[in-house]
Amino acid sequence: MEDETIKKLKEQHIESYKNAILENIKNNTNVLVDEDIMSLTRKPPLDSMDLIKSKFLDLAKKNKIILNIEQLDIILDAYRTNNEKCFDKIKEIRIDELSNKVKSLEILKDSEVIKINKKDFISVNKEIKKLIKNQLKESFENEVLKKMENIFINDTNEDIRSKIVSGVSKYVKGSYQKQLLDNIDFKILVKDTTLINGTKEQSERYLFTLNNSRLLNDNLGE
């Protein structure tokens, strides 16, 4: 087989190799956001698992008042829905940054492969975490704090209202958010590791085909 033909076949092989990794990046990111992160931010399947609602009810019980549960549910549903506003941006950032790294790599030698390392996620994950923190803050202020009056009945003492608002705010901005972000960090770490390993597997397939294909190695038929 002519050298020029082998060269073109190798170029096609490299292109297919890169496209497989780019597809992995896209799929890995979509699962991370649409399944992993969303599972943490959406309404829990059981009321007993809804930590924010439980905090409201616990404070109401301690202060001996009754809350409008229907309105509380509406507020918390809006809060959670609003948190999803940053999800498309998270996908865009992670897919674009990791994909650009892969696209920019030139494979000049048969032994060279594409690698995605832990350090490649540092800036991406920092930006993702910042986006999520800002969205949580904006959602809580606009969808909860500004609408919290709707959950109190008309004759609720103003001091008690202030206590509950203060207590919920301290909890959500403190331990709740910390736990949520820690859980998101773990989900991201798992997906980062999965993508690193997936890239290694694609590289192994690429090298195996490169080294064992008769089409890519004219001397195999000698």
Short mmCIF file of C-alpha atoms in Angstrom, two decimals:
data_model
loop_
_atom_site.label_atom_id
_atom_site.label_comp_id
_atom_site.label_asym_id
_atom_site.label_seq_id
_atom_site.Cartn_x
_atom_site.Cartn_y
_atom_site.Cartn_z
CA MET A 1 0.00 0.00 0.00
CA GLU A 2 1.32 3.47 -0.87
CA ASP A 3 2.68 5.67 1.91
CA GLU A 4 0.22 8.47 1.07
CA THR A 5 -2.74 6.12 1.43
CA ILE A 6 -1.47 4.82 4.79
CA LYS A 7 -0.97 8.42 5.92
CA LYS A 8 -4.58 9.28 5.08
CA LEU A 9 -5.88 6.19 6.86
CA LYS A 10 -3.89 7.09 9.96
CA GLU A 11 -5.28 10.63 9.85
CA GLN A 12 -8.81 9.19 9.71
CA HIS A 13 -7.97 6.89 12.60
CA ILE A 14 -6.75 9.83 14.68
CA GLU A 15 -9.90 11.81 13.81
CA SER A 16 -12.14 8.92 14.88
CA TYR A 17 -10.10 8.58 18.07
CA LYS A 18 -10.53 12.27 18.91
CA ASN A 19 -14.25 12.18 18.10
CA ALA A 20 -14.74 9.21 20.44
CA ILE A 21 -13.13 11.13 23.29
CA LEU A 22 -15.15 14.26 22.49
CA GLU A 23 -18.33 12.16 22.63
CA ASN A 24 -17.21 10.76 26.00
CA ILE A 25 -16.72 14.30 27.33
CA LYS A 26 -20.20 15.32 26.20
CA ASN A 27 -21.95 12.22 27.57
CA ASN A 28 -19.99 12.30 30.83
CA THR A 29 -20.90 15.96 31.38
CA ASN A 30 -24.57 15.47 30.54
CA VAL A 31 -24.88 12.62 33.05
CA LEU A 32 -23.01 14.67 35.68
CA VAL A 33 -25.44 17.60 35.37
CA ASP A 34 -28.74 16.00 34.35
CA GLU A 35 -28.54 13.05 36.72
CA ASP A 36 -25.92 13.50 39.44
CA ILE A 37 -26.15 17.20 40.31
CA MET A 38 -29.85 17.43 39.55
CA SER A 39 -30.58 14.52 41.89
CA LEU A 40 -29.10 16.61 44.72
CA THR A 41 -30.93 19.85 43.94
CA ARG A 42 -34.39 18.54 43.05
CA LYS A 43 -37.17 17.88 45.53
CA PRO A 44 -36.51 14.73 47.55
CA PRO A 45 -38.93 11.81 47.02
CA LEU A 46 -40.03 11.92 50.67
CA ASP A 47 -41.02 14.93 52.79
CA SER A 48 -38.87 13.59 55.60
CA MET A 49 -35.83 13.96 53.33
CA ASP A 50 -36.57 17.62 52.54
CA LEU A 51 -34.08 19.28 54.86
CA ILE A 52 -35.15 22.86 54.13
CA LYS A 53 -38.83 22.13 54.67
CA SER A 54 -37.97 20.24 57.87
CA LYS A 55 -36.06 23.28 59.12
CA PHE A 56 -39.08 25.52 58.51
CA LEU A 57 -41.40 23.11 60.32
CA ASP A 58 -38.98 22.61 63.20
CA LEU A 59 -38.67 26.37 63.78
CA ALA A 60 -42.44 26.79 63.51
CA LYS A 61 -42.98 24.07 66.11
CA LYS A 62 -40.44 25.63 68.49
CA ASN A 63 -42.17 28.99 68.15
CA LYS A 64 -45.63 27.41 68.44
CA ILE A 65 -47.04 28.66 65.16
CA ILE A 66 -48.62 27.01 62.10
CA LEU A 67 -47.26 27.66 58.63
CA ASN A 68 -49.09 27.67 55.31
CA ILE A 69 -47.63 24.37 54.02
CA GLU A 70 -49.12 24.78 50.55
CA GLN A 71 -47.34 28.11 50.08
CA LEU A 72 -44.15 26.70 51.59
CA ASP A 73 -44.16 23.90 49.02
CA ILE A 74 -44.71 26.40 46.20
CA ILE A 75 -41.80 28.52 47.40
CA LEU A 76 -39.42 25.58 47.76
CA ASP A 77 -40.39 24.17 44.35
CA ALA A 78 -39.64 27.56 42.76
CA TYR A 79 -36.33 27.72 44.63
CA ARG A 80 -35.25 24.32 43.34
CA THR A 81 -36.39 25.03 39.78
CA ASN A 82 -34.50 28.31 39.83
CA ASN A 83 -31.32 26.54 40.87
CA GLU A 84 -31.35 24.70 37.54
CA LYS A 85 -30.81 27.97 35.64
CA CYS A 86 -27.05 27.50 35.76
CA PHE A 87 -27.06 23.88 34.54
CA ASP A 88 -26.78 24.63 30.81
CA LYS A 89 -23.88 26.99 31.53
CA ILE A 90 -22.13 24.29 33.58
CA LYS A 91 -22.41 21.89 30.64
CA GLU A 92 -21.14 24.51 28.22
CA ILE A 93 -18.10 25.36 30.35
CA ARG A 94 -17.07 21.78 31.04
CA ILE A 95 -17.66 20.45 27.53
CA ASP A 96 -16.01 23.43 25.80
CA GLU A 97 -12.90 23.59 27.97
CA LEU A 98 -12.17 19.86 27.93
CA SER A 99 -13.07 19.52 24.25
CA ASN A 100 -10.81 22.40 23.24
CA LYS A 101 -7.90 20.66 24.95
CA VAL A 102 -8.53 17.50 22.92
CA LYS A 103 -9.05 19.38 19.63
CA SER A 104 -5.85 21.39 20.05
CA LEU A 105 -3.64 18.33 20.52
CA GLU A 106 -1.59 17.22 17.54
CA ILE A 107 -0.61 13.57 17.40
CA LEU A 108 2.65 13.50 15.46
CA LYS A 109 4.02 10.13 16.49
CA ASP A 110 2.41 6.69 16.49
CA SER A 111 3.17 6.30 20.21
CA GLU A 112 1.43 9.55 21.21
CA VAL A 113 -2.02 9.50 22.81
CA ILE A 114 -4.51 11.99 24.22
CA LYS A 115 -4.51 12.30 28.00
CA ILE A 116 -6.95 13.99 30.34
CA ASN A 117 -5.40 14.52 33.77
CA LYS A 118 -6.64 15.70 37.14
CA LYS A 119 -5.06 19.11 36.62
CA ASP A 120 -7.22 19.64 33.54
CA PHE A 121 -10.32 19.82 35.76
CA ILE A 122 -9.00 22.38 38.28
CA SER A 123 -10.12 25.59 36.54
CA VAL A 124 -13.29 23.95 35.18
CA ASN A 125 -14.43 22.72 38.59
CA LYS A 126 -13.57 26.02 40.25
CA GLU A 127 -15.81 27.85 37.78
CA ILE A 128 -18.59 25.30 38.13
CA LYS A 129 -18.58 25.58 41.92
CA LYS A 130 -18.66 29.38 41.69
CA LEU A 131 -21.63 29.22 39.33
CA ILE A 132 -23.54 26.89 41.63
CA LYS A 133 -22.82 28.98 44.75
CA ASN A 134 -23.97 32.16 43.03
CA GLN A 135 -27.12 30.45 41.74
CA LEU A 136 -27.97 29.03 45.18
CA LYS A 137 -27.59 32.52 46.66
CA GLU A 138 -29.69 34.20 43.97
CA SER A 139 -32.41 31.54 44.13
CA PHE A 140 -32.69 31.70 47.91
CA GLU A 141 -32.89 35.48 47.98
CA ASN A 142 -35.42 35.79 45.15
CA GLU A 143 -37.53 32.67 45.55
CA VAL A 144 -37.50 32.21 49.34
CA LEU A 145 -36.58 35.33 51.29
CA LYS A 146 -38.66 37.71 49.17
CA LYS A 147 -41.69 35.40 49.32
CA MET A 148 -41.42 34.07 52.85
CA GLU A 149 -44.21 36.28 54.14
CA ASN A 150 -46.62 34.09 52.17
CA ILE A 151 -46.11 31.16 54.53
CA PHE A 152 -47.22 33.04 57.67
CA ILE A 153 -50.83 33.47 58.70
CA ASN A 154 -51.93 37.07 59.17
CA ASP A 155 -51.71 37.28 62.96
CA THR A 156 -48.23 35.78 63.35
CA ASN A 157 -46.11 37.86 65.69
CA GLU A 158 -43.47 39.93 63.87
CA ASP A 159 -40.68 38.81 66.22
CA ILE A 160 -41.51 35.17 65.56
CA ARG A 161 -41.50 35.80 61.82
CA SER A 162 -38.06 37.38 62.11
CA LYS A 163 -36.78 34.43 64.16
CA ILE A 164 -37.91 31.93 61.55
CA VAL A 165 -36.56 33.96 58.64
CA SER A 166 -33.24 34.36 60.43
CA GLY A 167 -33.08 30.69 61.45
CA VAL A 168 -33.83 29.39 57.96
CA SER A 169 -31.39 31.82 56.34
CA LYS A 170 -28.58 30.80 58.69
CA TYR A 171 -29.25 27.12 58.06
CA VAL A 172 -29.55 27.30 54.25
CA LYS A 173 -26.52 29.57 53.80
CA GLY A 174 -24.51 27.56 56.31
CA SER A 175 -24.64 23.82 56.91
CA TYR A 176 -27.20 23.03 54.18
CA GLN A 177 -25.21 24.71 51.44
CA LYS A 178 -21.93 23.25 52.69
CA GLN A 179 -23.33 19.72 52.66
CA LEU A 180 -24.88 20.24 49.23
CA LEU A 181 -21.63 21.58 47.74
CA ASP A 182 -19.63 18.77 49.34
CA ASN A 183 -21.99 16.22 47.77
CA ILE A 184 -21.72 17.97 44.40
CA ASP A 185 -17.91 17.97 44.70
CA PHE A 186 -18.00 14.22 45.23
CA LYS A 187 -20.26 13.68 42.20
CA ILE A 188 -17.90 15.79 40.10
CA LEU A 189 -14.85 13.88 41.35
CA VAL A 190 -16.45 10.56 40.39
CA LYS A 191 -17.29 11.80 36.89
CA ASP A 192 -13.82 13.32 36.46
CA THR A 193 -12.25 9.97 37.34
CA THR A 194 -14.65 8.15 35.02
CA LEU A 195 -13.68 10.46 32.15
CA ILE A 196 -9.94 10.04 32.83
CA ASN A 197 -10.32 6.26 32.78
CA GLY A 198 -12.57 6.36 29.72
CA THR A 199 -9.96 8.38 27.85
CA LYS A 200 -7.30 5.83 28.76
CA GLU A 201 -9.51 3.04 27.40
CA GLN A 202 -10.04 4.91 24.14
CA SER A 203 -6.28 5.43 23.88
CA GLU A 204 -5.63 1.74 24.38
CA ARG A 205 -8.11 0.88 21.60
CA TYR A 206 -6.54 3.49 19.34
CA LEU A 207 -3.03 2.12 19.85
CA PHE A 208 -4.16 -1.49 19.48
CA THR A 209 -5.81 -0.79 16.14
CA LEU A 210 -2.89 1.36 15.02
CA ASN A 211 -0.38 -1.38 15.79
CA ASN A 212 -2.37 -4.38 14.60
CA SER A 213 -4.40 -3.23 11.60
CA ARG A 214 -3.15 -4.46 8.21
CA LEU A 215 -4.54 -1.33 6.61
CA LEU A 216 -2.55 0.97 8.89
CA ASN A 217 0.59 -1.15 8.81
CA ASP A 218 1.61 -2.14 5.33
CA ASN A 219 4.49 -4.23 6.65
CA LEU A 220 2.12 -6.65 8.46
CA GLY A 221 1.51 -8.41 5.21
CA GLU A 222 5.20 -8.96 4.47
#
